Amino acid sequence: MKLGFVSAILPDLSLEEVVQFAASEGFDCVELMCWPKGKAERRYAGVTHIDVVNFTEADAARVRELMSSAGVSISGLGYYPNPLAPDPNEAAVYIEHLKLVIRAAAMLGVNLVNTFIGRDWTRSVEDNWPRFREVWKPLIQFAEDQGVRIAIENCPMLFTRDEWPGGKNLAYCPAIWRRMFEEIPSQHFGLNFDPSHLVWQRINYIKPLREFADRIFHMHAKDARVDQDRLDEVGILATPLQYHTPKLPGLGDVNWGQLFSVLTDVGYEGPVCIEVEDRAYEKTLESRKAALRQSARFLRQFVAS
């Protein structure tokens, strides 16, 4: 396995500075964010470490040289919008940019893009399904034609009031992943598996590792803590951030030893990228860098070097 981090937590650093930090701290890889340049309203969104608009072969060669000279690889390109947004014009913008990210991944030879399925959060899973089929069948074919794999993060995107009640990402649980892969059986369609999103849904985060072993293309290492006292007060139907808190690996409820034990059993050899969304470590750039160092020290006990 390769240990890395998600570059969204370092939006104030340039690509060169992110790669330099990764190399100096001994990280193997980085998931590089590819949002369009401009302001984003959502936390951890809108970060552009590779601008894929008008991305050329010369740009790709420059990035490859930068990574190679630092001895750090790109685990995947990351872009996490809502391609099934209720407004078709808004969704079309996301889909077109996602295609640019896919093209850039092919040019870089990375061949992996991490993203969300998206969802109209006002509608049921069943009512979203025809649109999922309509949007994602051609998108996966587009990626497959370029030799690029798509890894869907399993975050429900259900944290804030504007995401209530359904969340903005369909692919949040094993039953839906199973249905997704039956609908689009392409081997270029898989998961960016993050155990923290299953912790707060009270879903066993170990069990899917075996069933979906051949679909796990990428891993996010993020933890989550469920505060039972708060859950006793507000119940499971409350917006989740009322009773659960994203944490650094080792500071939440994930049993990382058990998780890596099964990961190695099923032969996973891909990237494991630390995703920092722990607000206790976000005051300064130095505290965010410290969060990455602390998480890496903890996870290295499970990752053979």
PDB file of N, CA and C in Angstrom, residues 206-286:
ATOM      1  N   ILE A 206     -16.209  -3.099   8.149  1.00  0.00           N
ATOM      2  CA  ILE A 206     -15.266  -4.168   7.804  1.00  0.00           C
ATOM      3  C   ILE A 206     -15.863  -5.111   6.758  1.00  0.00           C
ATOM      4  N   LYS A 207     -17.136  -5.453   6.970  1.00  0.00           N
ATOM      5  CA  LYS A 207     -17.807  -6.458   6.127  1.00  0.00           C
ATOM      6  C   LYS A 207     -17.718  -6.157   4.628  1.00  0.00           C
ATOM      7  N   PRO A 208     -17.930  -4.899   4.176  1.00  0.00           N
ATOM      8  CA  PRO A 208     -17.893  -4.647   2.723  1.00  0.00           C
ATOM      9  C   PRO A 208     -16.512  -4.835   2.096  1.00  0.00           C
ATOM     10  N   LEU A 209     -15.448  -4.815   2.911  1.00  0.00           N
ATOM     11  CA  LEU A 209     -14.100  -4.917   2.340  1.00  0.00           C
ATOM     12  C   LEU A 209     -13.924  -6.217   1.569  1.00  0.00           C
ATOM     13  N   ARG A 210     -14.589  -7.269   2.036  1.00  0.00           N
ATOM     14  CA  ARG A 210     -14.456  -8.565   1.349  1.00  0.00           C
ATOM     15  C   ARG A 210     -15.323  -8.605   0.095  1.00  0.00           C
ATOM     16  N   GLU A 211     -16.596  -8.236   0.234  1.00  0.00           N
ATOM     17  CA  GLU A 211     -17.498  -8.327  -0.926  1.00  0.00           C
ATOM     18  C   GLU A 211     -17.058  -7.408  -2.066  1.00  0.00           C
ATOM     19  N   PHE A 212     -16.577  -6.216  -1.708  1.00  0.00           N
ATOM     20  CA  PHE A 212     -16.255  -5.230  -2.746  1.00  0.00           C
ATOM     21  C   PHE A 212     -14.748  -5.093  -2.970  1.00  0.00           C
ATOM     22  N   ALA A 213     -13.987  -6.123  -2.598  1.00  0.00           N
ATOM     23  CA  ALA A 213     -12.523  -6.044  -2.684  1.00  0.00           C
ATOM     24  C   ALA A 213     -12.041  -5.618  -4.071  1.00  0.00           C
ATOM     25  N   ASP A 214     -12.666  -6.181  -5.118  1.00  0.00           N
ATOM     26  CA  ASP A 214     -12.183  -5.867  -6.471  1.00  0.00           C
ATOM     27  C   ASP A 214     -12.706  -4.526  -6.977  1.00  0.00           C
ATOM     28  N   ARG A 215     -13.561  -3.854  -6.163  1.00  0.00           N
ATOM     29  CA  ARG A 215     -14.088  -2.531  -6.556  1.00  0.00           C
ATOM     30  C   ARG A 215     -13.435  -1.399  -5.770  1.00  0.00           C
ATOM     31  N   ILE A 216     -12.595  -1.720  -4.804  1.00  0.00           N
ATOM     32  CA  ILE A 216     -11.960  -0.656  -4.010  1.00  0.00           C
ATOM     33  C   ILE A 216     -10.691  -0.214  -4.745  1.00  0.00           C
ATOM     34  N   PHE A 217     -10.771   0.966  -5.362  1.00  0.00           N
ATOM     35  CA  PHE A 217      -9.653   1.494  -6.156  1.00  0.00           C
ATOM     36  C   PHE A 217      -8.783   2.446  -5.322  1.00  0.00           C
ATOM     37  N   HIS A 218      -9.355   3.024  -4.256  1.00  0.00           N
ATOM     38  CA  HIS A 218      -8.673   4.082  -3.503  1.00  0.00           C
ATOM     39  C   HIS A 218      -9.283   4.099  -2.100  1.00  0.00           C
ATOM     40  N   MET A 219      -8.501   4.533  -1.100  1.00  0.00           N
ATOM     41  CA  MET A 219      -9.013   4.612   0.276  1.00  0.00           C
ATOM     42  C   MET A 219      -8.792   6.011   0.843  1.00  0.00           C
ATOM     43  N   HIS A 220      -9.763   6.503   1.572  1.00  0.00           N
ATOM     44  CA  HIS A 220      -9.570   7.705   2.383  1.00  0.00           C
ATOM     45  C   HIS A 220      -9.439   7.273   3.841  1.00  0.00           C
ATOM     46  N   ALA A 221      -8.396   7.753   4.504  1.00  0.00           N
ATOM     47  CA  ALA A 221      -8.206   7.439   5.918  1.00  0.00           C
ATOM     48  C   ALA A 221      -8.718   8.610   6.747  1.00  0.00           C
ATOM     49  N   LYS A 222      -9.957   8.484   7.150  1.00  0.00           N
ATOM     50  CA  LYS A 222     -10.566   9.495   8.035  1.00  0.00           C
ATOM     51  C   LYS A 222     -11.340   8.742   9.109  1.00  0.00           C
ATOM     52  N   ASP A 223     -11.360   9.294  10.300  1.00  0.00           N
ATOM     53  CA  ASP A 223     -12.059   8.660  11.414  1.00  0.00           C
ATOM     54  C   ASP A 223     -13.303   9.474  11.745  1.00  0.00           C
ATOM     55  N   ALA A 224     -14.172   8.912  12.584  1.00  0.00           N
ATOM     56  CA  ALA A 224     -15.362   9.633  13.051  1.00  0.00           C
ATOM     57  C   ALA A 224     -15.712   9.153  14.451  1.00  0.00           C
ATOM     58  N   ARG A 225     -16.184  10.070  15.252  1.00  0.00           N
ATOM     59  CA  ARG A 225     -16.600   9.722  16.626  1.00  0.00           C
ATOM     60  C   ARG A 225     -18.099   9.976  16.775  1.00  0.00           C
ATOM     61  N   VAL A 226     -18.819   8.955  17.193  1.00  0.00           N
ATOM     62  CA  VAL A 226     -20.246   9.132  17.486  1.00  0.00           C
ATOM     63  C   VAL A 226     -20.388   9.392  18.976  1.00  0.00           C
ATOM     64  N   ASP A 227     -20.985  10.520  19.314  1.00  0.00           N
ATOM     65  CA  ASP A 227     -21.163  10.890  20.726  1.00  0.00           C
ATOM     66  C   ASP A 227     -22.528  10.384  21.187  1.00  0.00           C
ATOM     67  N   GLN A 228     -22.494   9.293  21.939  1.00  0.00           N
ATOM     68  CA  GLN A 228     -23.740   8.633  22.335  1.00  0.00           C
ATOM     69  C   GLN A 228     -24.635   9.545  23.160  1.00  0.00           C
ATOM     70  N   ASP A 229     -24.030  10.395  24.010  1.00  0.00           N
ATOM     71  CA  ASP A 229     -24.851  11.305  24.831  1.00  0.00           C
ATOM     72  C   ASP A 229     -25.700  12.213  23.950  1.00  0.00           C
ATOM     73  N   ARG A 230     -25.091  12.709  22.874  1.00  0.00           N
ATOM     74  CA  ARG A 230     -25.839  13.588  21.960  1.00  0.00           C
ATOM     75  C   ARG A 230     -26.868  12.787  21.163  1.00  0.00           C
ATOM     76  N   LEU A 231     -26.466  11.577  20.742  1.00  0.00           N
ATOM     77  CA  LEU A 231     -27.381  10.729  19.973  1.00  0.00           C
ATOM     78  C   LEU A 231     -28.615  10.381  20.825  1.00  0.00           C
ATOM     79  N   ASP A 232     -28.387  10.180  22.116  1.00  0.00           N
ATOM     80  CA  ASP A 232     -29.504   9.897  23.023  1.00  0.00           C
ATOM     81  C   ASP A 232     -30.466  11.086  23.090  1.00  0.00           C
ATOM     82  N   GLU A 233     -29.947  12.272  22.837  1.00  0.00           N
ATOM     83  CA  GLU A 233     -30.769  13.482  22.909  1.00  0.00           C
ATOM     84  C   GLU A 233     -31.516  13.760  21.610  1.00  0.00           C
ATOM     85  N   VAL A 234     -30.802  13.640  20.458  1.00  0.00           N
ATOM     86  CA  VAL A 234     -31.392  14.109  19.193  1.00  0.00           C
ATOM     87  C   VAL A 234     -31.849  12.971  18.272  1.00  0.00           C
ATOM     88  N   GLY A 235     -31.339  11.749  18.488  1.00  0.00           N
ATOM     89  CA  GLY A 235     -31.774  10.605  17.692  1.00  0.00           C
ATOM     90  C   GLY A 235     -31.115  10.540  16.324  1.00  0.00           C
ATOM     91  N   ILE A 236     -31.234   9.392  15.691  1.00  0.00           N
ATOM     92  CA  ILE A 236     -30.557   9.105  14.419  1.00  0.00           C
ATOM     93  C   ILE A 236     -31.112   9.952  13.277  1.00  0.00           C
ATOM     94  N   LEU A 237     -32.312  10.539  13.419  1.00  0.00           N
ATOM     95  CA  LEU A 237     -32.916  11.320  12.348  1.00  0.00           C
ATOM     96  C   LEU A 237     -32.437  12.771  12.330  1.00  0.00           C
ATOM     97  N   ALA A 238     -31.657  13.168  13.329  1.00  0.00           N
ATOM     98  CA  ALA A 238     -31.123  14.532  13.355  1.00  0.00           C
ATOM     99  C   ALA A 238     -30.058  14.693  12.277  1.00  0.00           C
ATOM    100  N   THR A 239     -29.749  15.948  11.897  1.00  0.00           N
ATOM    101  CA  THR A 239     -28.618  16.130  10.992  1.00  0.00           C
ATOM    102  C   THR A 239     -27.372  15.577  11.684  1.00  0.00           C
ATOM    103  N   PRO A 240     -26.582  14.751  10.967  1.00  0.00           N
ATOM    104  CA  PRO A 240     -25.533  13.939  11.617  1.00  0.00           C
ATOM    105  C   PRO A 240     -24.495  14.712  12.420  1.00  0.00           C
ATOM    106  N   LEU A 241     -24.171  15.931  12.017  1.00  0.00           N
ATOM    107  CA  LEU A 241     -23.127  16.639  12.765  1.00  0.00           C
ATOM    108  C   LEU A 241     -23.587  17.024  14.173  1.00  0.00           C
ATOM    109  N   GLN A 242     -24.863  16.780  14.483  1.00  0.00           N
ATOM    110  CA  GLN A 242     -25.328  17.030  15.847  1.00  0.00           C
ATOM    111  C   GLN A 242     -24.853  15.955  16.809  1.00  0.00           C
ATOM    112  N   TYR A 243     -24.491  14.774  16.268  1.00  0.00           N
ATOM    113  CA  TYR A 243     -24.087  13.684  17.171  1.00  0.00           C
ATOM    114  C   TYR A 243     -22.812  12.965  16.727  1.00  0.00           C
ATOM    115  N   HIS A 244     -22.236  13.388  15.582  1.00  0.00           N
ATOM    116  CA  HIS A 244     -20.984  12.739  15.188  1.00  0.00           C
ATOM    117  C   HIS A 244     -19.983  13.801  14.742  1.00  0.00           C
ATOM    118  N   THR A 245     -18.690  13.474  14.887  1.00  0.00           N
ATOM    119  CA  THR A 245     -17.628  14.434  14.609  1.00  0.00           C
ATOM    120  C   THR A 245     -16.540  13.768  13.779  1.00  0.00           C
ATOM    121  N   PRO A 246     -16.201  14.329  12.606  1.00  0.00           N
ATOM    122  CA  PRO A 246     -15.048  13.802  11.844  1.00  0.00           C
ATOM    123  C   PRO A 246     -13.754  14.002  12.647  1.00  0.00           C
ATOM    124  N   LYS A 247     -12.918  12.976  12.703  1.00  0.00           N
ATOM    125  CA  LYS A 247     -11.679  13.040  13.485  1.00  0.00           C
ATOM    126  C   LYS A 247     -10.489  12.510  12.672  1.00  0.00           C
ATOM    127  N   LEU A 248      -9.299  12.782  13.176  1.00  0.00           N
ATOM    128  CA  LEU A 248      -8.095  12.203  12.571  1.00  0.00           C
ATOM    129  C   LEU A 248      -8.079  10.697  12.819  1.00  0.00           C
ATOM    130  N   PRO A 249      -7.411   9.923  11.942  1.00  0.00           N
ATOM    131  CA  PRO A 249      -7.296   8.481  12.179  1.00  0.00           C
ATOM    132  C   PRO A 249      -6.726   8.196  13.576  1.00  0.00           C
ATOM    133  N   GLY A 250      -7.400   7.313  14.286  1.00  0.00           N
ATOM    134  CA  GLY A 250      -6.954   6.958  15.633  1.00  0.00           C
ATOM    135  C   GLY A 250      -7.651   7.728  16.737  1.00  0.00           C
ATOM    136  N   LEU A 251      -8.390   8.781  16.376  1.00  0.00           N
ATOM    137  CA  LEU A 251      -9.059   9.605  17.396  1.00  0.00           C
ATOM    138  C   LEU A 251     -10.581   9.410  17.374  1.00  0.00           C
ATOM    139  N   GLY A 252     -11.046   8.448  16.592  1.00  0.00           N
ATOM    140  CA  GLY A 252     -12.484   8.201  16.524  1.00  0.00           C
ATOM    141  C   GLY A 252     -12.811   6.746  16.837  1.00  0.00           C
ATOM    142  N   ASP A 253     -13.857   6.236  16.207  1.00  0.00           N
ATOM    143  CA  ASP A 253     -14.367   4.910  16.540  1.00  0.00           C
ATOM    144  C   ASP A 253     -13.896   3.805  15.602  1.00  0.00           C
ATOM    145  N   VAL A 254     -13.144   4.139  14.538  1.00  0.00           N
ATOM    146  CA  VAL A 254     -12.659   3.107  13.611  1.00  0.00           C
ATOM    147  C   VAL A 254     -11.564   2.272  14.282  1.00  0.00           C
ATOM    148  N   ASN A 255     -11.683   0.959  14.181  1.00  0.00           N
ATOM    149  CA  ASN A 255     -10.625   0.050  14.641  1.00  0.00           C
ATOM    150  C   ASN A 255      -9.681  -0.154  13.454  1.00  0.00           C
ATOM    151  N   TRP A 256      -8.627   0.655  13.386  1.00  0.00           N
ATOM    152  CA  TRP A 256      -7.748   0.652  12.217  1.00  0.00           C
ATOM    153  C   TRP A 256      -6.953  -0.642  12.090  1.00  0.00           C
ATOM    154  N   GLY A 257      -6.596  -1.263  13.230  1.00  0.00           N
ATOM    155  CA  GLY A 257      -5.882  -2.544  13.174  1.00  0.00           C
ATOM    156  C   GLY A 257      -6.737  -3.605  12.492  1.00  0.00           C
ATOM    157  N   GLN A 258      -8.015  -3.658  12.891  1.00  0.00           N
ATOM    158  CA  GLN A 258      -8.937  -4.635  12.298  1.00  0.00           C
ATOM    159  C   GLN A 258      -9.145  -4.331  10.808  1.00  0.00           C
ATOM    160  N   LEU A 259      -9.271  -3.056  10.487  1.00  0.00           N
ATOM    161  CA  LEU A 259      -9.511  -2.668   9.091  1.00  0.00           C
ATOM    162  C   LEU A 259      -8.325  -3.062   8.202  1.00  0.00           C
ATOM    163  N   PHE A 260      -7.111  -2.743   8.644  1.00  0.00           N
ATOM    164  CA  PHE A 260      -5.933  -3.078   7.827  1.00  0.00           C
ATOM    165  C   PHE A 260      -5.702  -4.587   7.798  1.00  0.00           C
ATOM    166  N   SER A 261      -6.079  -5.274   8.859  1.00  0.00           N
ATOM    167  CA  SER A 261      -5.949  -6.733   8.875  1.00  0.00           C
ATOM    168  C   SER A 261      -6.752  -7.346   7.728  1.00  0.00           C
ATOM    169  N   VAL A 262      -8.000  -6.870   7.556  1.00  0.00           N
ATOM    170  CA  VAL A 262      -8.842  -7.409   6.477  1.00  0.00           C
ATOM    171  C   VAL A 262      -8.381  -6.889   5.116  1.00  0.00           C
ATOM    172  N   LEU A 263      -7.975  -5.631   5.070  1.00  0.00           N
ATOM    173  CA  LEU A 263      -7.482  -5.063   3.796  1.00  0.00           C
ATOM    174  C   LEU A 263      -6.324  -5.895   3.243  1.00  0.00           C
ATOM    175  N   THR A 264      -5.412  -6.271   4.125  1.00  0.00           N
ATOM    176  CA  THR A 264      -4.271  -7.081   3.661  1.00  0.00           C
ATOM    177  C   THR A 264      -4.731  -8.474   3.272  1.00  0.00           C
ATOM    178  N   ASP A 265      -5.724  -9.030   3.999  1.00  0.00           N
ATOM    179  CA  ASP A 265      -6.259 -10.357   3.648  1.00  0.00           C
ATOM    180  C   ASP A 265      -6.836 -10.366   2.233  1.00  0.00           C
ATOM    181  N   VAL A 266      -7.532  -9.276   1.863  1.00  0.00           N
ATOM    182  CA  VAL A 266      -8.187  -9.264   0.547  1.00  0.00           C
ATOM    183  C   VAL A 266      -7.241  -8.783  -0.554  1.00  0.00           C
ATOM    184  N   GLY A 267      -6.005  -8.473  -0.174  1.00  0.00           N
ATOM    185  CA  GLY A 267      -4.991  -8.150  -1.178  1.00  0.00           C
ATOM    186  C   GLY A 267      -4.999  -6.715  -1.664  1.00  0.00           C
ATOM    187  N   TYR A 268      -5.561  -5.808  -0.859  1.00  0.00           N
ATOM    188  CA  TYR A 268      -5.565  -4.403  -1.298  1.00  0.00           C
ATOM    189  C   TYR A 268      -4.136  -3.849  -1.282  1.00  0.00           C
ATOM    190  N   GLU A 269      -3.715  -3.281  -2.386  1.00  0.00           N
ATOM    191  CA  GLU A 269      -2.355  -2.730  -2.474  1.00  0.00           C
ATOM    192  C   GLU A 269      -2.360  -1.294  -2.967  1.00  0.00           C
ATOM    193  N   GLY A 270      -3.521  -0.655  -2.973  1.00  0.00           N
ATOM    194  CA  GLY A 270      -3.633   0.692  -3.524  1.00  0.00           C
ATOM    195  C   GLY A 270      -3.305   1.790  -2.521  1.00  0.00           C
ATOM    196  N   PRO A 271      -3.649   3.030  -2.873  1.00  0.00           N
ATOM    197  CA  PRO A 271      -3.346   4.170  -2.007  1.00  0.00           C
ATOM    198  C   PRO A 271      -4.267   4.233  -0.788  1.00  0.00           C
ATOM    199  N   VAL A 272      -3.706   4.726   0.320  1.00  0.00           N
ATOM    200  CA  VAL A 272      -4.477   5.070   1.522  1.00  0.00           C
ATOM    201  C   VAL A 272      -4.149   6.531   1.820  1.00  0.00           C
ATOM    202  N   CYS A 273      -5.102   7.421   1.565  1.00  0.00           N
ATOM    203  CA  CYS A 273      -4.821   8.852   1.678  1.00  0.00           C
ATOM    204  C   CYS A 273      -5.548   9.468   2.876  1.00  0.00           C
ATOM    205  N   ILE A 274      -4.774  10.070   3.759  1.00  0.00           N
ATOM    206  CA  ILE A 274      -5.320  10.728   4.955  1.00  0.00           C
ATOM    207  C   ILE A 274      -6.174  11.918   4.523  1.00  0.00           C
ATOM    208  N   GLU A 275      -7.388  11.965   5.033  1.00  0.00           N
ATOM    209  CA  GLU A 275      -8.280  13.091   4.731  1.00  0.00           C
ATOM    210  C   GLU A 275      -8.547  13.826   6.043  1.00  0.00           C
ATOM    211  N   VAL A 276      -8.036  15.025   6.152  1.00  0.00           N
ATOM    212  CA  VAL A 276      -8.200  15.805   7.391  1.00  0.00           C
ATOM    213  C   VAL A 276      -9.450  16.665   7.292  1.00  0.00           C
ATOM    214  N   GLU A 277     -10.435  16.360   8.127  1.00  0.00           N
ATOM    215  CA  GLU A 277     -11.630  17.201   8.251  1.00  0.00           C
ATOM    216  C   GLU A 277     -11.959  17.391   9.729  1.00  0.00           C
ATOM    217  N   ASP A 278     -10.934  17.314  10.554  1.00  0.00           N
ATOM    218  CA  ASP A 278     -11.065  17.438  12.009  1.00  0.00           C
ATOM    219  C   ASP A 278     -10.865  18.903  12.381  1.00  0.00           C
ATOM    220  N   ARG A 279     -11.947  19.557  12.764  1.00  0.00           N
ATOM    221  CA  ARG A 279     -11.883  21.007  13.004  1.00  0.00           C
ATOM    222  C   ARG A 279     -10.958  21.379  14.161  1.00  0.00           C
ATOM    223  N   ALA A 280     -10.636  20.406  15.007  1.00  0.00           N
ATOM    224  CA  ALA A 280      -9.723  20.690  16.109  1.00  0.00           C
ATOM    225  C   ALA A 280      -8.304  20.958  15.601  1.00  0.00           C
ATOM    226  N   TYR A 281      -8.059  20.667  14.314  1.00  0.00           N
ATOM    227  CA  TYR A 281      -6.716  20.825  13.745  1.00  0.00           C
ATOM    228  C   TYR A 281      -6.703  21.789  12.563  1.00  0.00           C
ATOM    229  N   GLU A 282      -7.607  22.734  12.555  1.00  0.00           N
ATOM    230  CA  GLU A 282      -7.723  23.573  11.357  1.00  0.00           C
ATOM    231  C   GLU A 282      -7.422  25.047  11.587  1.00  0.00           C
ATOM    232  N   LYS A 283      -6.882  25.400  12.740  1.00  0.00           N
ATOM    233  CA  LYS A 283      -6.706  26.821  13.051  1.00  0.00           C
ATOM    234  C   LYS A 283      -5.677  27.495  12.153  1.00  0.00           C
ATOM    235  N   THR A 284      -4.603  26.800  11.860  1.00  0.00           N
ATOM    236  CA  THR A 284      -3.523  27.389  11.052  1.00  0.00           C
ATOM    237  C   THR A 284      -3.004  26.357  10.061  1.00  0.00           C
ATOM    238  N   LEU A 285      -2.208  26.843   9.104  1.00  0.00           N
ATOM    239  CA  LEU A 285      -1.552  25.927   8.171  1.00  0.00           C
ATOM    240  C   LEU A 285      -0.667  24.946   8.940  1.00  0.00           C
ATOM    241  N   GLU A 286       0.034  25.431   9.951  1.00  0.00           N
ATOM    242  CA  GLU A 286       0.930  24.560  10.722  1.00  0.00           C
ATOM    243  C   GLU A 286       0.148  23.472  11.449  1.00  0.00           C
TER     244      GLU A 286
END
